Amino acid sequence: MGAGHSPAKTALRDQVRAARRRRPLGAAADFAADVSRVALQWAPVRDAATVAAYVSVGSEPGTGLLLDALVAAGKRVILPVVLPDLDLDWAVYDGPDALAPATRGLYEPTGPRLGRDAIRTADVVLVPGLGVSPAGERLGQGGGCYDRVLPRVPAGTPVAVVLFDDEVGVAVPSEPHDVRVGFALTASGVTPLSQPPVAR
């Protein structure tokens, strides 16, 4: 069975996705506004020159308002571009009109590609997920994209997974390839996660 596809992880993903589909639309809109405010008040984002983020889709916690707020605050925002091997390239976010439909139902920036190592230029990294444990074990979507990316993030760079409040502190099955994240970013605030030092 491939990385990220253990029966326990698959079952937990199904559970979280079902819960997300049941959320009222109004709650999603409220989340988008609140998480944008919370993120811009968080010191690592406030002090950052470059923020790596992503475009939310479907029932994911909304990042659209956050992306535009980051740009309005003078931040350089880089967004992922999925490569055929499921690794990620990056490009600068130039507004919603510069996004195009891409593989897997995603939206990607249309600007020049910056290369896989562009993630190293980010002062803070915001990543998607379906849940996170108190120790920072992130439940991803199962494609393994961020399992490839996170080891490239320089030690000491804050990495936060964007989640709904009830998706923080869940029991996430851990596998050897998993890279833990340091923070959970929700509409209620930023939660530091207890993670041991990782050799990079």
Coordinates of N, CA and C in Angstrom, one line a residue:
M1 N 0.9 -1.2 0.0 CA 0.0 0.0 0.0 C 0.9 1.2 0.0
G2 N 0.5 2.3 -0.8 CA 1.4 3.4 -1.0 C 1.4 4.3 0.3
A3 N 2.4 5.2 0.3 CA 2.5 6.1 1.4 C 1.3 6.9 1.6
G4 N 0.8 7.1 2.8 CA -0.3 7.9 3.0 C -1.7 7.2 2.8
H5 N -1.6 5.9 2.5 CA -2.9 5.2 2.2 C -3.1 4.1 3.1
S6 N -2.7 4.2 4.4 CA -2.9 3.1 5.4 C -4.5 3.1 5.6
P7 N -5.0 2.0 6.0 CA -6.5 1.9 6.2 C -6.9 2.9 7.3
A8 N -6.1 3.1 8.3 CA -6.5 4.1 9.4 C -6.5 5.5 8.8
K9 N -5.6 5.9 8.0 CA -5.6 7.2 7.4 C -6.7 7.4 6.5
T10 N -7.0 6.4 5.7 CA -8.1 6.5 4.7 C -9.4 6.7 5.4
A11 N -9.6 5.9 6.5 CA -10.9 6.0 7.2 C -11.0 7.4 7.9
L12 N -9.9 7.9 8.4 CA -10.0 9.3 9.0 C -10.2 10.3 8.0
R13 N -9.6 10.2 6.8 CA -9.9 11.2 5.7 C -11.4 11.1 5.3
D14 N -11.9 10.0 5.2 CA -13.3 9.9 4.8 C -14.2 10.5 5.8
Q15 N -13.9 10.3 7.1 CA -14.7 10.9 8.2 C -14.6 12.5 8.2
V16 N -13.4 13.0 8.0 CA -13.2 14.5 8.0 C -13.9 15.1 6.8
R17 N -13.7 14.4 5.6 CA -14.4 15.0 4.4 C -15.9 15.0 4.5
A18 N -16.5 13.9 5.1 CA -17.9 13.9 5.3 C -18.4 15.0 6.2
A19 N -17.6 15.3 7.3 CA -17.9 16.3 8.2 C -17.9 17.7 7.5
R20 N -16.8 17.9 6.7 CA -16.7 19.1 5.9 C -17.9 19.4 5.0
R21 N -18.4 18.3 4.4 CA -19.5 18.5 3.4 C -20.8 18.9 4.2
R22 N -20.8 18.5 5.4 CA -22.0 18.9 6.2 C -22.0 20.3 6.8
R23 N -20.9 21.0 6.7 CA -20.8 22.3 7.2 C -21.7 23.3 6.4
P24 N -22.5 24.2 7.1 CA -23.3 25.1 6.3 C -22.4 26.1 5.6
L25 N -22.9 26.6 4.4 CA -22.2 27.5 3.6 C -21.8 28.8 4.4
G26 N -22.7 29.3 5.2 CA -22.4 30.5 6.0 C -21.2 30.3 6.9
A27 N -21.0 29.1 7.4 CA -19.9 28.9 8.3 C -18.6 29.0 7.5
A28 N -18.6 28.5 6.3 CA -17.4 28.6 5.4 C -17.0 30.0 5.2
A29 N -18.0 30.9 4.9 CA -17.8 32.3 4.6 C -17.2 33.0 5.9
D30 N -17.8 32.6 7.0 CA -17.3 33.2 8.3 C -15.9 32.8 8.5
F31 N -15.6 31.5 8.3 CA -14.2 31.0 8.5 C -13.2 31.8 7.6
A32 N -13.5 32.0 6.4 CA -12.6 32.7 5.5 C -12.2 34.1 6.0
A33 N -13.2 34.8 6.5 CA -13.0 36.2 7.0 C -12.2 36.1 8.3
D34 N -12.6 35.2 9.2 CA -11.9 35.1 10.5 C -10.4 34.6 10.3
V35 N -10.2 33.6 9.5 CA -8.8 33.1 9.4 C -7.9 34.1 8.7
S36 N -8.5 34.9 7.8 CA -7.7 36.0 7.2 C -7.2 36.9 8.3
R37 N -8.1 37.3 9.2 CA -7.8 38.3 10.2 C -6.8 37.7 11.2
V38 N -7.0 36.4 11.6 CA -6.1 35.7 12.5 C -4.7 35.6 11.9
A39 N -4.6 35.2 10.7 CA -3.3 35.0 10.1 C -2.5 36.3 10.0
L40 N -3.2 37.4 9.6 CA -2.5 38.7 9.5 C -2.0 39.3 10.9
Q41 N -2.6 38.8 11.9 CA -2.2 39.2 13.3 C -1.1 38.3 13.9
W42 N -0.9 37.2 13.2 CA 0.2 36.2 13.7 C 1.5 36.8 13.3
A43 N 2.4 36.9 14.3 CA 3.7 37.5 14.1 C 4.5 37.0 12.9
P44 N 4.6 35.6 12.7 CA 5.4 35.1 11.6 C 4.8 35.6 10.2
V45 N 3.5 35.7 10.1 CA 2.9 36.2 8.9 C 3.1 37.8 8.8
R46 N 2.8 38.4 9.9 CA 2.9 39.9 10.0 C 4.3 40.3 9.6
D47 N 5.4 39.6 10.0 CA 6.7 40.0 9.7 C 7.3 39.4 8.4
A48 N 6.6 38.5 7.8 CA 7.1 37.8 6.6 C 7.1 38.8 5.4
A49 N 8.1 38.5 4.5 CA 8.2 39.2 3.2 C 7.5 38.2 2.2
T50 N 7.8 36.9 2.3 CA 7.2 35.9 1.4 C 6.4 34.9 2.2
V51 N 5.2 34.6 1.8 CA 4.3 33.6 2.4 C 4.0 32.5 1.3
A52 N 4.3 31.3 1.6 CA 3.9 30.2 0.8 C 2.5 29.8 1.3
A53 N 1.5 29.7 0.4 CA 0.1 29.4 0.7 C -0.4 28.5 -0.3
Y54 N -1.8 28.4 -0.5 CA -2.4 27.5 -1.4 C -3.8 28.0 -1.7
V55 N -4.4 27.6 -2.8 CA -5.8 28.0 -3.1 C -6.7 26.9 -2.6
S56 N -7.6 27.2 -1.7 CA -8.5 26.2 -1.2 C -9.6 25.9 -2.3
V57 N -10.1 24.6 -2.3 CA -11.1 24.2 -3.2 C -12.1 23.4 -2.4
G58 N -13.4 23.3 -3.0 CA -14.4 22.5 -2.5 C -14.7 22.9 -1.0
S59 N -14.7 21.8 -0.2 CA -15.1 22.0 1.2 C -14.0 22.4 2.1
E60 N -12.8 22.6 1.6 CA -11.6 23.0 2.4 C -11.9 24.3 3.1
P61 N -11.2 24.6 4.2 CA -11.3 25.9 4.8 C -10.8 26.9 3.8
G62 N -11.6 28.0 3.7 CA -11.4 28.9 2.6 C -10.1 29.8 2.8
T63 N -9.3 29.9 1.7 CA -8.1 30.8 1.8 C -8.2 32.0 0.8
G64 N -9.3 32.1 0.0 CA -9.3 33.1 -1.0 C -9.2 34.5 -0.4
L65 N -9.9 34.8 0.7 CA -9.8 36.2 1.3 C -8.4 36.4 1.9
L66 N -7.8 35.3 2.4 CA -6.5 35.4 3.0 C -5.5 35.7 2.0
L67 N -5.5 35.1 0.8 CA -4.5 35.3 -0.2 C -4.6 36.8 -0.6
D68 N -5.7 37.3 -0.8 CA -5.9 38.7 -1.3 C -5.4 39.7 -0.1
A69 N -5.7 39.3 1.1 CA -5.3 40.1 2.2 C -3.8 40.2 2.4
L70 N -3.2 39.0 2.1 CA -1.7 39.0 2.2 C -1.1 39.9 1.2
V71 N -1.6 39.9 0.0 CA -1.1 40.7 -1.1 C -1.3 42.2 -0.8
A72 N -2.5 42.5 -0.2 CA -2.8 43.9 0.1 C -1.9 44.4 1.2
A73 N -1.4 43.4 2.1 CA -0.5 43.8 3.1 C 0.9 43.9 2.7
G74 N 1.1 43.7 1.4 CA 2.5 43.9 0.8 C 3.3 42.6 0.8
K75 N 2.7 41.5 1.0 CA 3.4 40.2 1.0 C 3.6 39.7 -0.4
R76 N 4.7 39.0 -0.6 CA 4.9 38.2 -1.8 C 4.3 36.8 -1.5
V77 N 3.3 36.4 -2.2 CA 2.6 35.1 -2.0 C 3.0 34.1 -3.1
I78 N 3.5 33.0 -2.7 CA 3.8 31.9 -3.7 C 2.8 30.8 -3.5
L79 N 2.3 30.2 -4.6 CA 1.3 29.2 -4.6 C 1.9 27.9 -5.3
P80 N 1.4 26.7 -4.9 CA 1.9 25.5 -5.5 C 1.4 25.2 -6.9
V81 N 2.2 24.6 -7.7 CA 1.8 24.0 -9.0 C 2.2 22.5 -9.0
V82 N 1.1 21.7 -9.1 CA 1.4 20.2 -9.0 C 2.1 19.7 -10.3
L83 N 3.2 19.0 -10.1 CA 3.9 18.4 -11.2 C 3.5 17.0 -11.5
P84 N 3.8 16.5 -12.6 CA 3.4 15.1 -12.9 C 3.8 14.0 -11.9
D85 N 4.9 14.2 -11.2 CA 5.3 13.3 -10.2 C 4.7 13.6 -8.8
L86 N 3.8 14.6 -8.7 CA 3.1 15.0 -7.5 C 4.0 15.8 -6.6
D87 N 5.2 16.2 -7.1 CA 6.0 17.2 -6.4 C 5.4 18.5 -6.7
L88 N 5.8 19.6 -6.1 CA 5.3 20.9 -6.3 C 6.3 21.9 -6.8
D89 N 5.9 22.6 -7.8 CA 6.6 23.8 -8.3 C 5.9 25.0 -7.6
W90 N 6.3 26.2 -7.9 CA 5.7 27.4 -7.2 C 5.7 28.5 -8.2
A91 N 4.7 29.4 -8.0 CA 4.6 30.6 -8.8 C 4.0 31.7 -8.0
V92 N 4.2 33.0 -8.3 CA 3.7 34.1 -7.5 C 2.2 34.3 -7.8
Y93 N 1.5 34.6 -6.7 CA 0.1 34.9 -6.8 C -0.1 36.3 -7.2
D94 N -0.8 36.5 -8.4 CA -1.1 37.8 -8.9 C -2.5 38.2 -8.9
G95 N -3.3 37.6 -8.0 CA -4.7 37.8 -7.9 C -5.6 36.7 -8.5
P96 N -6.9 36.7 -8.2 CA -7.7 35.6 -8.6 C -7.9 35.5 -10.1
D97 N -7.7 36.6 -10.8 CA -7.8 36.5 -12.3 C -6.6 35.8 -12.9
A98 N -5.5 35.6 -12.1 CA -4.3 34.9 -12.7 C -4.3 33.5 -12.2
L99 N -5.4 32.9 -11.9 CA -5.5 31.5 -11.5 C -6.2 30.7 -12.6
A100 N -5.8 29.5 -12.8 CA -6.4 28.7 -13.9 C -6.7 27.3 -13.3
P101 N -7.8 26.7 -13.8 CA -8.1 25.3 -13.4 C -6.9 24.4 -13.7
A102 N -6.7 23.4 -12.8 CA -5.6 22.5 -13.0 C -6.0 21.1 -12.7
T103 N -5.0 20.2 -12.6 CA -5.3 18.8 -12.3 C -5.9 18.6 -10.9
R104 N -6.6 17.5 -10.7 CA -7.2 17.2 -9.4 C -8.2 18.2 -8.9
G105 N -8.8 19.0 -9.8 CA -9.8 20.0 -9.4 C -9.2 21.2 -8.7
L106 N -7.9 21.4 -8.8 CA -7.2 22.5 -8.2 C -7.2 23.7 -9.0
Y107 N -6.8 24.9 -8.5 CA -6.5 26.1 -9.2 C -5.1 26.5 -9.0
E108 N -4.4 26.9 -10.0 CA -3.0 27.2 -9.9 C -2.6 28.5 -10.6
P109 N -1.6 29.2 -10.1 CA -1.2 30.5 -10.7 C -0.7 30.3 -12.1
T110 N -0.9 31.2 -12.9 CA -0.5 31.1 -14.3 C 0.9 31.8 -14.6
G111 N 1.5 32.4 -13.6 CA 2.7 33.1 -13.8 C 3.9 32.2 -14.0
P112 N 5.1 32.8 -14.2 CA 6.3 32.0 -14.4 C 6.6 31.0 -13.3
R113 N 7.1 29.8 -13.6 CA 7.4 28.9 -12.5 C 8.7 29.3 -11.9
L114 N 8.8 29.1 -10.6 CA 9.9 29.5 -9.8 C 10.9 28.3 -9.4
G115 N 10.4 27.1 -9.7 CA 11.2 25.9 -9.3 C 10.8 25.3 -8.0
R116 N 11.1 24.0 -7.8 CA 10.7 23.3 -6.6 C 11.4 23.9 -5.3
D117 N 12.5 24.5 -5.5 CA 13.2 25.0 -4.3 C 12.7 26.4 -3.9
A118 N 11.8 27.0 -4.6 CA 11.2 28.3 -4.2 C 10.6 28.3 -2.8
I119 N 10.2 27.1 -2.4 CA 9.6 27.0 -1.0 C 10.7 27.5 0.0
R120 N 11.9 27.4 -0.3 CA 13.0 27.8 0.6 C 13.0 29.3 0.8
T121 N 12.4 30.1 -0.1 CA 12.4 31.6 0.0 C 11.2 32.0 0.9
A122 N 10.3 31.2 1.4 CA 9.2 31.6 2.2 C 9.6 31.8 3.6
D123 N 9.1 32.8 4.2 CA 9.3 33.1 5.6 C 8.3 32.4 6.6
V124 N 7.2 32.0 6.0 CA 6.2 31.2 6.7 C 5.5 30.4 5.6
V125 N 5.1 29.2 6.0 CA 4.5 28.3 5.1 C 3.1 27.8 5.6
L126 N 2.0 28.1 4.8 CA 0.7 27.6 5.1 C 0.3 26.5 4.3
V127 N -0.1 25.4 4.9 CA -0.3 24.1 4.1 C -1.8 23.6 4.3
P128 N -2.3 22.9 3.4 CA -3.6 22.3 3.6 C -3.5 21.0 4.4
G129 N -4.7 20.6 4.9 CA -4.7 19.3 5.6 C -6.1 19.0 6.0
L130 N -6.3 17.8 6.5 CA -7.6 17.4 7.0 C -7.7 17.3 8.5
G131 N -6.5 17.3 9.2 CA -6.5 17.3 10.6 C -5.0 17.3 11.1
V132 N -4.8 17.5 12.4 CA -3.5 17.5 12.9 C -3.5 17.0 14.4
S133 N -2.5 16.3 14.8 CA -2.5 15.8 16.1 C -1.8 16.8 17.0
P134 N -1.9 16.7 18.3 CA -1.3 17.6 19.3 C 0.2 17.6 19.0
A135 N 0.8 16.6 18.5 CA 2.2 16.5 18.2 C 2.6 17.1 16.9
G136 N 1.6 17.5 16.1 CA 2.0 18.1 14.8 C 1.9 17.2 13.6
E137 N 1.4 16.0 13.8 CA 1.3 15.0 12.7 C 0.1 15.4 11.9
R138 N 0.4 15.8 10.6 CA -0.7 16.3 9.7 C -1.3 15.2 8.9
L139 N -2.6 15.2 8.8 CA -3.3 14.3 7.9 C -3.5 15.1 6.6
G140 N -2.8 14.7 5.5 CA -3.0 15.3 4.2 C -4.1 14.6 3.4
Q141 N -4.1 15.0 2.1 CA -5.2 14.5 1.3 C -4.8 13.1 0.7
G142 N -3.6 12.7 0.9 CA -3.2 11.4 0.4 C -2.4 11.3 -0.8
G143 N -2.1 12.5 -1.5 CA -1.3 12.5 -2.7 C 0.2 12.5 -2.4
G144 N 0.6 12.9 -1.2 CA 2.0 13.0 -0.8 C 2.7 14.2 -1.3
C145 N 2.0 15.2 -1.9 CA 2.7 16.4 -2.4 C 3.5 17.1 -1.3
Y146 N 2.9 17.3 -0.1 CA 3.6 18.0 0.9 C 4.6 17.1 1.7
D147 N 4.5 15.8 1.6 CA 5.5 15.0 2.1 C 6.8 15.2 1.3
R148 N 6.7 15.6 0.1 CA 7.9 15.9 -0.7 C 8.4 17.3 -0.4
V149 N 7.5 18.2 -0.2 CA 7.9 19.6 -0.1 C 8.4 20.0 1.3
L150 N 7.8 19.5 2.4 CA 8.1 19.9 3.7 C 9.6 19.7 4.1
P151 N 10.2 18.6 3.7 CA 11.6 18.5 4.0 C 12.5 19.6 3.4
R152 N 12.0 20.3 2.4 CA 12.8 21.4 1.8 C 12.7 22.7 2.6
V153 N 11.7 22.8 3.5 CA 11.5 24.0 4.3 C 12.6 24.1 5.2
P154 N 13.3 25.3 5.2 CA 14.5 25.4 6.2 C 14.1 25.3 7.6
A155 N 14.9 24.7 8.4 CA 14.7 24.5 9.8 C 14.4 25.9 10.4
G156 N 13.4 26.0 11.3 CA 13.1 27.3 11.9 C 12.0 28.1 11.2
T157 N 11.7 27.7 10.0 CA 10.6 28.4 9.3 C 9.3 27.9 9.8
P158 N 8.4 28.8 10.3 CA 7.1 28.3 10.8 C 6.2 27.7 9.7
V159 N 5.7 26.5 10.0 CA 4.8 25.8 9.1 C 3.5 25.6 9.8
A160 N 2.4 26.1 9.2 CA 1.0 26.0 9.8 C 0.1 25.3 8.9
V161 N -0.7 24.4 9.4 CA -1.8 23.7 8.6 C -3.1 24.5 8.9
V162 N -3.8 24.8 7.9 CA -5.1 25.6 8.0 C -6.2 24.6 8.1
L163 N -6.9 24.7 9.2 CA -8.0 23.7 9.6 C -9.2 24.4 10.2
F164 N -10.3 23.7 10.3 CA -11.4 24.1 11.1 C -11.0 23.7 12.6
D165 N -11.6 24.4 13.6 CA -11.2 24.2 15.0 C -11.3 22.7 15.4
D166 N -12.4 22.0 15.0 CA -12.5 20.6 15.5 C -11.7 19.6 14.8
E167 N -10.8 20.1 13.9 CA -9.8 19.2 13.2 C -8.5 19.3 13.8
V168 N -8.3 20.1 14.9 CA -7.1 20.2 15.6 C -7.1 19.3 16.8
G169 N -6.0 18.6 17.0 CA -5.9 17.8 18.2 C -6.5 16.4 18.0
V170 N -6.7 15.9 16.8 CA -7.2 14.6 16.5 C -6.0 13.6 16.5
A171 N -6.4 12.3 16.7 CA -5.4 11.3 16.6 C -5.1 10.9 15.2
V172 N -3.9 11.3 14.7 CA -3.5 11.1 13.3 C -2.5 9.9 13.2
P173 N -2.8 8.9 12.5 CA -1.8 7.8 12.4 C -0.5 8.3 11.8
S174 N 0.6 8.0 12.4 CA 1.9 8.5 11.9 C 2.6 7.4 11.1
E175 N 3.3 7.9 10.1 CA 4.2 7.0 9.3 C 5.6 7.6 9.2
P176 N 6.6 6.8 9.0 CA 8.0 7.2 9.0 C 8.3 8.4 8.1
H177 N 7.6 8.5 7.0 CA 7.9 9.6 6.0 C 7.2 10.9 6.4
D178 N 6.3 10.9 7.4 CA 5.5 12.1 7.7 C 6.5 13.2 8.4
V179 N 6.3 14.4 7.9 CA 7.0 15.5 8.5 C 6.0 16.4 9.3
R180 N 6.3 16.5 10.6 CA 5.4 17.3 11.5 C 5.4 18.8 11.2
V181 N 4.3 19.4 11.5 CA 4.1 20.8 11.4 C 4.1 21.5 12.7
G182 N 4.4 22.7 12.8 CA 4.6 23.4 14.1 C 3.3 24.1 14.6
F183 N 2.4 24.4 13.7 CA 1.2 25.2 14.2 C 0.0 24.8 13.4
A184 N -1.2 25.0 14.1 CA -2.5 24.9 13.4 C -3.1 26.3 13.3
L185 N -3.5 26.7 12.2 CA -4.1 28.0 12.0 C -5.6 27.8 11.7
T186 N -6.4 28.3 12.6 CA -7.9 28.2 12.5 C -8.5 29.6 12.6
A187 N -9.8 29.7 12.5 CA -10.5 30.9 12.7 C -10.5 31.5 14.1
S188 N -10.1 30.6 15.0 CA -10.1 31.0 16.4 C -8.7 31.5 16.9
G189 N -7.7 31.1 16.1 CA -6.3 31.5 16.5 C -5.3 30.6 16.0
V190 N -4.1 30.7 16.4 CA -2.9 29.9 16.0 C -2.5 29.0 17.2
T191 N -2.5 27.7 17.0 CA -2.2 26.7 18.1 C -0.8 26.2 17.9
P192 N 0.1 26.4 18.8 CA 1.4 25.8 18.7 C 1.3 24.3 18.9
L193 N 2.0 23.5 18.2 CA 1.9 22.0 18.3 C 3.3 21.5 18.8
S194 N 3.2 20.5 19.7 CA 4.5 20.0 20.3 C 5.1 19.0 19.3
Q195 N 6.3 19.4 18.8 CA 7.0 18.6 17.9 C 8.5 18.5 18.3
P196 N 9.0 17.3 18.2 CA 10.4 17.1 18.5 C 11.3 17.7 17.3
P197 N 12.5 18.1 17.6 CA 13.4 18.6 16.5 C 13.5 17.5 15.4
V198 N 13.5 18.0 14.2 CA 13.6 17.1 13.0 C 15.0 17.4 12.3
A199 N 15.8 16.4 12.1 CA 17.0 16.5 11.4 C 16.7 16.8 9.9
R200 N 17.3 17.9 9.4 CA 17.0 18.2 8.0 C 18.2 17.9 7.2

